[in-house]
PDB file of C-alpha atoms and ligand atoms in Angstrom:
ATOM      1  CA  UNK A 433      -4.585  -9.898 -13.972  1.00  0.00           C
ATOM      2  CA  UNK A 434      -5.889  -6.578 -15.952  1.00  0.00           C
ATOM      3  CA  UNK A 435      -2.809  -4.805 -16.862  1.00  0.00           C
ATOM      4  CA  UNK A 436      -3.297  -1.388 -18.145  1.00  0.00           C
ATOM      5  CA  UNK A 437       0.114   0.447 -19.275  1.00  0.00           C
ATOM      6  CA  UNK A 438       0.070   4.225 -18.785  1.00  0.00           C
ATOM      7  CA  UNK A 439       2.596   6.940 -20.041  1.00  0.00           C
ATOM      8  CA  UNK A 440       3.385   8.126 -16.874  1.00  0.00           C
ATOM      9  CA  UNK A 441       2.550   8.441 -13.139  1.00  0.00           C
ATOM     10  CA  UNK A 442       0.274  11.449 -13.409  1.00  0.00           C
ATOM     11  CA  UNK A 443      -1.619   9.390 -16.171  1.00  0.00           C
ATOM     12  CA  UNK A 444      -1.685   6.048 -13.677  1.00  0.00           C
ATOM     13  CA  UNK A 445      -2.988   8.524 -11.282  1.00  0.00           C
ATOM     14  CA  UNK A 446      -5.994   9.345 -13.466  1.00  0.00           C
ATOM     15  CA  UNK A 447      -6.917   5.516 -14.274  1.00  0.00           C
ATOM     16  CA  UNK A 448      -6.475   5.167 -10.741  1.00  0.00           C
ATOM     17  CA  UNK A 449      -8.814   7.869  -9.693  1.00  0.00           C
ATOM     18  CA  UNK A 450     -11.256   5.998 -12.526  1.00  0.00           C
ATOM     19  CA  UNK A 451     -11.256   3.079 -10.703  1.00  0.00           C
ATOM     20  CA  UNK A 452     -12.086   4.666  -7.087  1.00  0.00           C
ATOM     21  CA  UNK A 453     -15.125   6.263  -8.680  1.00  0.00           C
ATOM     22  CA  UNK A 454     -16.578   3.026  -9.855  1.00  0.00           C
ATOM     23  CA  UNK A 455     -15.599   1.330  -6.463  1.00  0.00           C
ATOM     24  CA  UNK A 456     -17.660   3.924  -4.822  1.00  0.00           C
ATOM     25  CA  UNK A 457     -20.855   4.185  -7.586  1.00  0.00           C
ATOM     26  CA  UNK A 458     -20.649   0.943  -6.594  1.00  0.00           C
ATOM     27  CA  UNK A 459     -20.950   1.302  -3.122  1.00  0.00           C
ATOM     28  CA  UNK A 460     -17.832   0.435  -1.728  1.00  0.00           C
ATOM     29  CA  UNK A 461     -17.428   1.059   1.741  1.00  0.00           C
ATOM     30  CA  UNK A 462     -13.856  -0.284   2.692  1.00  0.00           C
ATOM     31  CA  UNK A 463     -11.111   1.403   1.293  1.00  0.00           C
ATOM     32  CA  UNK A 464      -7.285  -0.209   2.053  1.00  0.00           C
ATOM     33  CA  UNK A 465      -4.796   1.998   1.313  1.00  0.00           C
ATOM     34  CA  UNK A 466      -0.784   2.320   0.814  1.00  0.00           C
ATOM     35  CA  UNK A 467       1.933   4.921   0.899  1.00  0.00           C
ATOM     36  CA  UNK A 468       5.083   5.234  -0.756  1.00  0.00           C
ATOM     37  CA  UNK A 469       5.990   8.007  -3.997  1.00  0.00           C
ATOM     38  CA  UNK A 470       3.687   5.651  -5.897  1.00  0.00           C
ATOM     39  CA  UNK A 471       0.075   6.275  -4.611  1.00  0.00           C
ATOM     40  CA  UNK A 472       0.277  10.051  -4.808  1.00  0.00           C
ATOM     41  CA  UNK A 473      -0.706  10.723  -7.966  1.00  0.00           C
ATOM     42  CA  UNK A 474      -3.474   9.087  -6.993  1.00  0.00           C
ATOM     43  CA  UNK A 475      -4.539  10.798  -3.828  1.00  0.00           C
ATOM     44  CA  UNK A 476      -3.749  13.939  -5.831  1.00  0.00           C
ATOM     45  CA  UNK A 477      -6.480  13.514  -8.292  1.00  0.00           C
ATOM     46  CA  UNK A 478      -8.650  11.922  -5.234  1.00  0.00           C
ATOM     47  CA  UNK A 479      -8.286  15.285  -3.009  1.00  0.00           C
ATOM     48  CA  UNK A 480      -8.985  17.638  -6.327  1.00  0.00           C
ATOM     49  CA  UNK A 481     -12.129  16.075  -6.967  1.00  0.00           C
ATOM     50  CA  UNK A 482     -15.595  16.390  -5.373  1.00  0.00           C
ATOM     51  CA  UNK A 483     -15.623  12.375  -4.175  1.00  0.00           C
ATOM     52  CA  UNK A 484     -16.853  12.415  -0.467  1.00  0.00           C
ATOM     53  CA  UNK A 485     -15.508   9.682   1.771  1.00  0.00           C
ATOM     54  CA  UNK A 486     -17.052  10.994   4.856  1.00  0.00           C
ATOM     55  CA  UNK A 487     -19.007   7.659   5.430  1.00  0.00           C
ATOM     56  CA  UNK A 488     -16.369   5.458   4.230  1.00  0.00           C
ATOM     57  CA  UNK A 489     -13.829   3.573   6.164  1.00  0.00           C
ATOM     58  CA  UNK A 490      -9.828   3.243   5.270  1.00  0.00           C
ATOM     59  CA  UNK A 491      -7.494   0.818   6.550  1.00  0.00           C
ATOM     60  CA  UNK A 492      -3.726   1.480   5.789  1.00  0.00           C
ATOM     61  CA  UNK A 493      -1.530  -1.145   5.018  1.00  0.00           C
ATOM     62  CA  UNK A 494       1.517  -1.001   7.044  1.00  0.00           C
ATOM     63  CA  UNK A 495       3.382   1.515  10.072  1.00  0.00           C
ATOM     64  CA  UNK A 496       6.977   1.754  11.118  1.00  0.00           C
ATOM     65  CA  UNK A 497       7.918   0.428  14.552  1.00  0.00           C
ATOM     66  CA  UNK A 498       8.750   2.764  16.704  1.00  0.00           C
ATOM     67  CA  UNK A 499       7.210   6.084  15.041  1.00  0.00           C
ATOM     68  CA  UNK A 500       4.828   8.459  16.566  1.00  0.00           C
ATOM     69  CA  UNK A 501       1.639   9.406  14.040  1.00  0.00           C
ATOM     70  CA  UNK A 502       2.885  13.486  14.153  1.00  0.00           C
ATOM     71  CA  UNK A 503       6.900  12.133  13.249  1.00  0.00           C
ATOM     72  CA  UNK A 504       6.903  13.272   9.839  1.00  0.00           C
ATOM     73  CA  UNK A 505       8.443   9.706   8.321  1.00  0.00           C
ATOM     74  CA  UNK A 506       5.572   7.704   9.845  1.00  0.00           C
ATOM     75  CA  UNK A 507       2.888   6.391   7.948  1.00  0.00           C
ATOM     76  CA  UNK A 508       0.421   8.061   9.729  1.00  0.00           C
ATOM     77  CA  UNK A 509       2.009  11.580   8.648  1.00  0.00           C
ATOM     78  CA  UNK A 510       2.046  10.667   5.145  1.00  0.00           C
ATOM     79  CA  UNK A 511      -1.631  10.056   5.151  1.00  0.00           C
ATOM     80  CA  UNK A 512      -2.532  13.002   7.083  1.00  0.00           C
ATOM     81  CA  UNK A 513      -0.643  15.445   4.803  1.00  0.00           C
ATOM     82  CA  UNK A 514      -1.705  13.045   1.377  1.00  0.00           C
ATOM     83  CA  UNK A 515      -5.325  12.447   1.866  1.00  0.00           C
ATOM     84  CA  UNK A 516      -6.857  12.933   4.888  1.00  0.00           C
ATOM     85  CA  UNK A 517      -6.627  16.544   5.765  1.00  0.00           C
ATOM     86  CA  UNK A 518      -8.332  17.430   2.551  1.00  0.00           C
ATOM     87  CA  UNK A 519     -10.192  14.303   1.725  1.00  0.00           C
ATOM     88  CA  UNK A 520     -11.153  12.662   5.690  1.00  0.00           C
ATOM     89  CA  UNK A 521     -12.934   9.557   5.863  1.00  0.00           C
ATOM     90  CA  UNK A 522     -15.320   8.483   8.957  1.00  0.00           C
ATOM     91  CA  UNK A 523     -12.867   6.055  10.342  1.00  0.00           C
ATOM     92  CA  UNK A 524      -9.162   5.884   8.921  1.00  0.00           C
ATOM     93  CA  UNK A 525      -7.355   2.788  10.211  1.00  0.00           C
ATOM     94  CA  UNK A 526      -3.333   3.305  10.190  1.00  0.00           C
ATOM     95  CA  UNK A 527      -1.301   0.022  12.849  1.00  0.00           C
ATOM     96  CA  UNK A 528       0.139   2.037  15.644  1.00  0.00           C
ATOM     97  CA  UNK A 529       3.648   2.371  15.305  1.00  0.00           C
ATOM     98  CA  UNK A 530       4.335   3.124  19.169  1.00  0.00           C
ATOM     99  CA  UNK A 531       2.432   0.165  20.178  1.00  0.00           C
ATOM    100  CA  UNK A 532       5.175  -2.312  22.155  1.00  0.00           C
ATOM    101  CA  UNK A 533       3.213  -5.316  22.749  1.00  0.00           C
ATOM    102  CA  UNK A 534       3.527  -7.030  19.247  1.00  0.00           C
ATOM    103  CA  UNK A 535       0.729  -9.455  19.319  1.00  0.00           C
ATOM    104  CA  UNK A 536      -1.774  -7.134  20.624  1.00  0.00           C
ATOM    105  CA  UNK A 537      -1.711  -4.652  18.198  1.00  0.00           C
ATOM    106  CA  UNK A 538      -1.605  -7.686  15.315  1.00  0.00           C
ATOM    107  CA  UNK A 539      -4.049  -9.121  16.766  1.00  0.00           C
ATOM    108  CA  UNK A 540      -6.368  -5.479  17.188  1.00  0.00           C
ATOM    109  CA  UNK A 541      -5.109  -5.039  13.355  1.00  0.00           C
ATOM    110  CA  UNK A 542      -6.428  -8.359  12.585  1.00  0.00           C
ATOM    111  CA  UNK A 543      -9.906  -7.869  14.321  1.00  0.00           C
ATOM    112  CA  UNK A 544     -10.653  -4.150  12.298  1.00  0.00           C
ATOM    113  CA  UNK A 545      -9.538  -6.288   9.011  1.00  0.00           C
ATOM    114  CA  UNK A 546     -12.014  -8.638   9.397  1.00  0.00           C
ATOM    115  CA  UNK A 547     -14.987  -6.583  10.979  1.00  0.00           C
ATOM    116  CA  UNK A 548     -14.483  -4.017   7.616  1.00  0.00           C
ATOM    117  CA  UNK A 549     -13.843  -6.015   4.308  1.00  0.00           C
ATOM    118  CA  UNK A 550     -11.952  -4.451   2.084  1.00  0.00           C
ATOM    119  CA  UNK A 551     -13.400  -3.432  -1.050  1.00  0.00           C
ATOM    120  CA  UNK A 552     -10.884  -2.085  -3.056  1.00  0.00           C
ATOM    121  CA  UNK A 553      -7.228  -2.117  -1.641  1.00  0.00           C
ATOM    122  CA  UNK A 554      -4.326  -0.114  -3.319  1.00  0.00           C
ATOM    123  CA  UNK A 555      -0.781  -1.607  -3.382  1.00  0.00           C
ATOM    124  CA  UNK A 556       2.480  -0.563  -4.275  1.00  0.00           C
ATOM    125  CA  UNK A 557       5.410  -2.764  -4.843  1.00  0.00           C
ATOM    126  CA  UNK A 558       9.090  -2.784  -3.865  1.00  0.00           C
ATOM    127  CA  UNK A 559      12.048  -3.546  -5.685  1.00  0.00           C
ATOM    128  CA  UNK A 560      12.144  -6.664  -4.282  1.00  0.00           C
ATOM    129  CA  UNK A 561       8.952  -7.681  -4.881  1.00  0.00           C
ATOM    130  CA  UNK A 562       6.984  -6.995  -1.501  1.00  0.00           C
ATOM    131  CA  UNK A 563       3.731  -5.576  -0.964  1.00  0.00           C
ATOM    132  CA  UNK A 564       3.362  -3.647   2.414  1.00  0.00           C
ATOM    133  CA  UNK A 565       5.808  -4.893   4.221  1.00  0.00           C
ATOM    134  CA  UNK A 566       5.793  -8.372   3.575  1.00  0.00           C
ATOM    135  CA  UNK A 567       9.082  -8.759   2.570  1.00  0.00           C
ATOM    136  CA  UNK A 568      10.431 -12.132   0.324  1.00  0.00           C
ATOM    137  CA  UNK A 569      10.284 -15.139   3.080  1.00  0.00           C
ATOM    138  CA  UNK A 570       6.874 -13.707   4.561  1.00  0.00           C
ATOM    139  CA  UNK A 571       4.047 -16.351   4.584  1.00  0.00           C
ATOM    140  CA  UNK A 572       1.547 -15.901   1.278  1.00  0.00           C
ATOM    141  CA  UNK A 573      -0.902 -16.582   3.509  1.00  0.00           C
ATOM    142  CA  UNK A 574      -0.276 -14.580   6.189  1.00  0.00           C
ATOM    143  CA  UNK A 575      -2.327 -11.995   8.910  1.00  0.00           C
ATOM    144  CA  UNK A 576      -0.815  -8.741  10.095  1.00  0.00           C
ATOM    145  CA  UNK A 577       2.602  -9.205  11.745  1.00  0.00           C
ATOM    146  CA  UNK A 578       5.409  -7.271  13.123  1.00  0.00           C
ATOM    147  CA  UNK A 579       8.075  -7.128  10.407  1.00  0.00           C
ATOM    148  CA  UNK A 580      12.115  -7.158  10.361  1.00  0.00           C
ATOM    149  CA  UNK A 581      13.065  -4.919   7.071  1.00  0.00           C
ATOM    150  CA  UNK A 582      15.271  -6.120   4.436  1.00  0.00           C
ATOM    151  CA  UNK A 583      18.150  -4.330   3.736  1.00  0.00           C
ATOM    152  CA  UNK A 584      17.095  -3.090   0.084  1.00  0.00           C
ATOM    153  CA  UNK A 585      14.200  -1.360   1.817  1.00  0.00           C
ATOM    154  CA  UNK A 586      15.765  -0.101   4.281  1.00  0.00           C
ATOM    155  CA  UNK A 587      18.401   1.199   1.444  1.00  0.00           C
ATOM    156  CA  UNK A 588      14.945   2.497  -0.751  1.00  0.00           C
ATOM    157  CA  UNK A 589      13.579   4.119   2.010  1.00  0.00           C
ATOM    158  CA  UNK A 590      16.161   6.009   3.177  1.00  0.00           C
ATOM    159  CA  UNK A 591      15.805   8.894   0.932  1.00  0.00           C
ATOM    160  CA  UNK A 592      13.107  10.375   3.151  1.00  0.00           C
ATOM    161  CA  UNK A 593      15.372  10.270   6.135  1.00  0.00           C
ATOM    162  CA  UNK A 594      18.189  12.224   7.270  1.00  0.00           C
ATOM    163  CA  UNK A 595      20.265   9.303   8.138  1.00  0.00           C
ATOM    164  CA  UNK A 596      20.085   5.941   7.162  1.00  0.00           C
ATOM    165  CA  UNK A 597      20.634   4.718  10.990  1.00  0.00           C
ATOM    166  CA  UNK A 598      17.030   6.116  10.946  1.00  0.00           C
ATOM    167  CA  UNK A 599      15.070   4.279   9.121  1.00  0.00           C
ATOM    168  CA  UNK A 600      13.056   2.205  11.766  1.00  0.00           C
ATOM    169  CA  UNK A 601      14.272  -1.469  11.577  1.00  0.00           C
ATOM    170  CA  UNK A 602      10.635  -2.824  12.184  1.00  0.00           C
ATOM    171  CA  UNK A 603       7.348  -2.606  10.732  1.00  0.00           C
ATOM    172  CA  UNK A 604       3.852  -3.588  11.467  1.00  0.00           C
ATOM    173  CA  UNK A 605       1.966  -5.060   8.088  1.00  0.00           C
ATOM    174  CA  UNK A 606      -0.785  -6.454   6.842  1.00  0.00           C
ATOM    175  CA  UNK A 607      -0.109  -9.873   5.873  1.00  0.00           C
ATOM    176  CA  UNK A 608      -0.590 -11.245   2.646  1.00  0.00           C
ATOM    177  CA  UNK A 609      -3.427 -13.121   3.517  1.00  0.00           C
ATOM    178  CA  UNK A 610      -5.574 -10.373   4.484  1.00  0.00           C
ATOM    179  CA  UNK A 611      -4.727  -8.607   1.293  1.00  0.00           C
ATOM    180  CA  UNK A 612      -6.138 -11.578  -0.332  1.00  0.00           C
ATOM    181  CA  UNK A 613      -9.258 -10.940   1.150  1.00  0.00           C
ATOM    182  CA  UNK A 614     -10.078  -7.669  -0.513  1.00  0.00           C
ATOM    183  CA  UNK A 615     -12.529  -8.013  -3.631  1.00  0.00           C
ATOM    184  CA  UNK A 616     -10.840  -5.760  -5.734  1.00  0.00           C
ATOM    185  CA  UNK A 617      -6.908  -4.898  -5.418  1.00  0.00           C
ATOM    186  CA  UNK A 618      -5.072  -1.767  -7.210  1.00  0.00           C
ATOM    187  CA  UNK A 619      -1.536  -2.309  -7.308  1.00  0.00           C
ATOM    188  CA  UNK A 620       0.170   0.227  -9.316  1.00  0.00           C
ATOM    189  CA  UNK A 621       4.276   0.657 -10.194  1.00  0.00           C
ATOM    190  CA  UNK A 622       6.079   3.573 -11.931  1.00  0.00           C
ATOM    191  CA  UNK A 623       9.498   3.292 -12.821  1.00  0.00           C
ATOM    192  CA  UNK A 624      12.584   1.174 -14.419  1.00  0.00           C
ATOM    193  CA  UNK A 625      13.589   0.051 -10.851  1.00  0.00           C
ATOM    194  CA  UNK A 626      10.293  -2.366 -10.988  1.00  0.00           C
ATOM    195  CA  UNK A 627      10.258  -3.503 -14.020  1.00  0.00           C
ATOM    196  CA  UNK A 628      12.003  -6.580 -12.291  1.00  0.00           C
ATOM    197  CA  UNK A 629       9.339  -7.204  -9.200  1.00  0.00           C
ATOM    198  CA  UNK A 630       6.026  -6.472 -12.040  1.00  0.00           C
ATOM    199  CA  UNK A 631       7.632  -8.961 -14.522  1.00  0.00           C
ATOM    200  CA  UNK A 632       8.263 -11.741 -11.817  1.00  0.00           C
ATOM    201  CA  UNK A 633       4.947 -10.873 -10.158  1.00  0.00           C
ATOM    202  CA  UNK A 634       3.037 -11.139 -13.093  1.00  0.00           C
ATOM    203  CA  UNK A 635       4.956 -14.252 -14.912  1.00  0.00           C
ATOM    204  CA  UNK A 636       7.304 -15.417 -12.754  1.00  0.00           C
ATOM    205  CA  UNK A 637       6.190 -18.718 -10.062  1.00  0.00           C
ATOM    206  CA  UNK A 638       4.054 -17.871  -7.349  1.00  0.00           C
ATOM    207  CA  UNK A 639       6.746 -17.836  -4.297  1.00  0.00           C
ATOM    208  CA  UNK A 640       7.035 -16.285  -1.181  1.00  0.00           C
ATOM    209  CA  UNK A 641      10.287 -15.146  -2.576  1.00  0.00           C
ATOM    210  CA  UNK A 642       8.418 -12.507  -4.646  1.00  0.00           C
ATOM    211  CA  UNK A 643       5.598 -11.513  -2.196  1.00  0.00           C
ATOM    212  CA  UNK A 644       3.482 -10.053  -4.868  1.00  0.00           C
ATOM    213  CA  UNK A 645       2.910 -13.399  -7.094  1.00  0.00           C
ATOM    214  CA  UNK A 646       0.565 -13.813  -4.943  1.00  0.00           C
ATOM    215  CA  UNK A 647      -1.698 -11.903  -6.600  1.00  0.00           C
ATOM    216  CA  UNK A 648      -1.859 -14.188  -9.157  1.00  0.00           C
ATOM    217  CA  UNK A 649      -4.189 -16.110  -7.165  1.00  0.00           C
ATOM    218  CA  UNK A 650      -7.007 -13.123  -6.627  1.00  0.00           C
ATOM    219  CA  UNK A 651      -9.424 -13.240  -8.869  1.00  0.00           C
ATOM    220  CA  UNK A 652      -9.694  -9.421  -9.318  1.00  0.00           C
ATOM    221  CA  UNK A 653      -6.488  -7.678  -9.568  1.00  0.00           C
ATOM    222  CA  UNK A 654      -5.283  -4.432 -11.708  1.00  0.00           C
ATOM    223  CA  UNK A 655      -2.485  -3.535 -12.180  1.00  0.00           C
ATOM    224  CA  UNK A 656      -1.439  -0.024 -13.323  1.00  0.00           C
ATOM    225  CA  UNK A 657       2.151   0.536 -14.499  1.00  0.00           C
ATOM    226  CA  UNK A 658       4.083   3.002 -17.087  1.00  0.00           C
ATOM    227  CA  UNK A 659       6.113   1.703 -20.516  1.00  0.00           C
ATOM    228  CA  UNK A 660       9.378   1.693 -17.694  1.00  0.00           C
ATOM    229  CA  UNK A 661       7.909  -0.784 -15.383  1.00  0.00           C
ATOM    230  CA  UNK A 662       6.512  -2.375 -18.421  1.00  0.00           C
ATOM    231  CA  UNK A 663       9.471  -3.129 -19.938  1.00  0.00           C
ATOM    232  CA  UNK A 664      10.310  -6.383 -19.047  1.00  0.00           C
ATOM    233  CA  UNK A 665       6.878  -8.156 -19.401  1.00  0.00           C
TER     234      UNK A 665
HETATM  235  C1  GLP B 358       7.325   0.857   1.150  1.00  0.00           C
HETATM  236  C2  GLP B 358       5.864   0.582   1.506  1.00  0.00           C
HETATM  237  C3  GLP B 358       5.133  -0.120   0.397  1.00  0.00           C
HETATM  238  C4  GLP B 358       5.407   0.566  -0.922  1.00  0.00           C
HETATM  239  C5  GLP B 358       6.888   0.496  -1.237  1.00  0.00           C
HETATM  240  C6  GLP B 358       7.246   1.161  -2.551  1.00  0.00           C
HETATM  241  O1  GLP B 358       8.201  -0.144   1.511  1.00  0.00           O
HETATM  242  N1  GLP B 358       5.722  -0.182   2.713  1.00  0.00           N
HETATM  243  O2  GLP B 358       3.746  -0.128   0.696  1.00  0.00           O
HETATM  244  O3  GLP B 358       4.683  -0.046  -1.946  1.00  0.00           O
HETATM  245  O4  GLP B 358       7.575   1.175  -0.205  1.00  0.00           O
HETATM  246  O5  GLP B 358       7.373   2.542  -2.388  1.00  0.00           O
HETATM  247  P1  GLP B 358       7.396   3.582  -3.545  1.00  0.00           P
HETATM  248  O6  GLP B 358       5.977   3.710  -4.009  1.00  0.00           O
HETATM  249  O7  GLP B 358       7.875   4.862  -2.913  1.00  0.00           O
HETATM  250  O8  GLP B 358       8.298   3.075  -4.587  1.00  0.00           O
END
């Protein structure tokens, strides 16, 4: 793993930024991308900038069951208002969040996964350790897959609803496996409250109790984080 320690967020943004440049000078095509407070910094610099992704193809990580793409806490919303308005991309892949037959829209998932490789995929990372929504106990192996939340993401995720009897119980992800497949993965983490999933990702076992240690099995993984999330590597 190539772990590059930044000051802050908005500098993590920049090296971030860096590295989408080279992806696409290098003629990436795929792009798989991730939402969360993490990433923005990132699409930030990416929608300032004179990058053109209008032949490119994104495929987003992960949707909340039950969400409509125009609800403002979907995942779908978040892109919209982060990236895509300013910044659109031929085809933007996001799992529908209304879709009610499970193993369908996996499987549909599934099929655009492996008919676009990814080139370069961004990740964030929970407290606990999970990447998309593969929470600790989900297969390191793994395709897309409806998800139950844990309760410390429900709890982290509440802050951008009104309630916390509204944060959707569900998710649809992409499993680990099929983040595996990407050539190049991104994962970036800001903050004190990680410095416990970055140091067991990065030296702890590989598990499915820490989703991410999985990474250390990809052969081409960077990792961005600042001094705070850092701290206990
Ligand atoms: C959510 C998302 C993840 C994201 C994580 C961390 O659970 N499904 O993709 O990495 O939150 O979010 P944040 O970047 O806001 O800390």
């Amino acid at each position: 793993m190539n772990i590059i320690t930044v000051k802050d967020a908005q500098e993590g943004g920049q090296k971030a930024f860096n590295i989408f440049k080279e992806a696409l000078a290098d003629n990436a095509k795929v792009f798989g991308l991730a939402t969360g407070s993490t990433p923005i910094t990132l699409y930030e610099a990416l929608t300032a900038s004179d990058l053109d992704f209008s032949d490119k193809t994104s495929i987003n990580l992960d949707e909340y069951v039950g969400l409509a793409p125009d609800n403002p806490q979907s995942y779908h919303y978040f892109m919209q208002q982060h990236l895509f308005n300013k910044k659109p991309f031929a085809t933007s892949y996001v799992p529908d969040g209304l879709a009610t037959d499970a193993d369908a829209e996996t499987q549909r998932y599934d099929d655009i996964i492996a008919a676009n490789p990814i080139d370069l995929q961004i990740l964030g990372i929970g407290r606990n350790g999970h990447i998309g929504f593969n929470e600790p106990g989900s297969p390191l192996t793994g395709k897309t897959h409806k998800v139950p939340l844990t309760q410390s993401t429900i709890d982290a995720n509440a802050r951008f609803f009104e309630n916390e009897e509204d944060v959707p119980r569900f998710a649809y992800s992409m499993g680990i496996g099929s983040i595996m497949t990407a050539k190049h993965i991104l994962l970036m983490a800001y903050g004190e409250n990680k410095a416990d999933a970055i140091q067991k990702m990065v030296e702890g076992p590989v598990t499915n109790h820490v989703p991410a240690s999985a990474l250390q099995n990809h052969n081409n993984v960077t990792i961005i984080v600042d001094e705070a999330a850092a701290s206990k590597l």
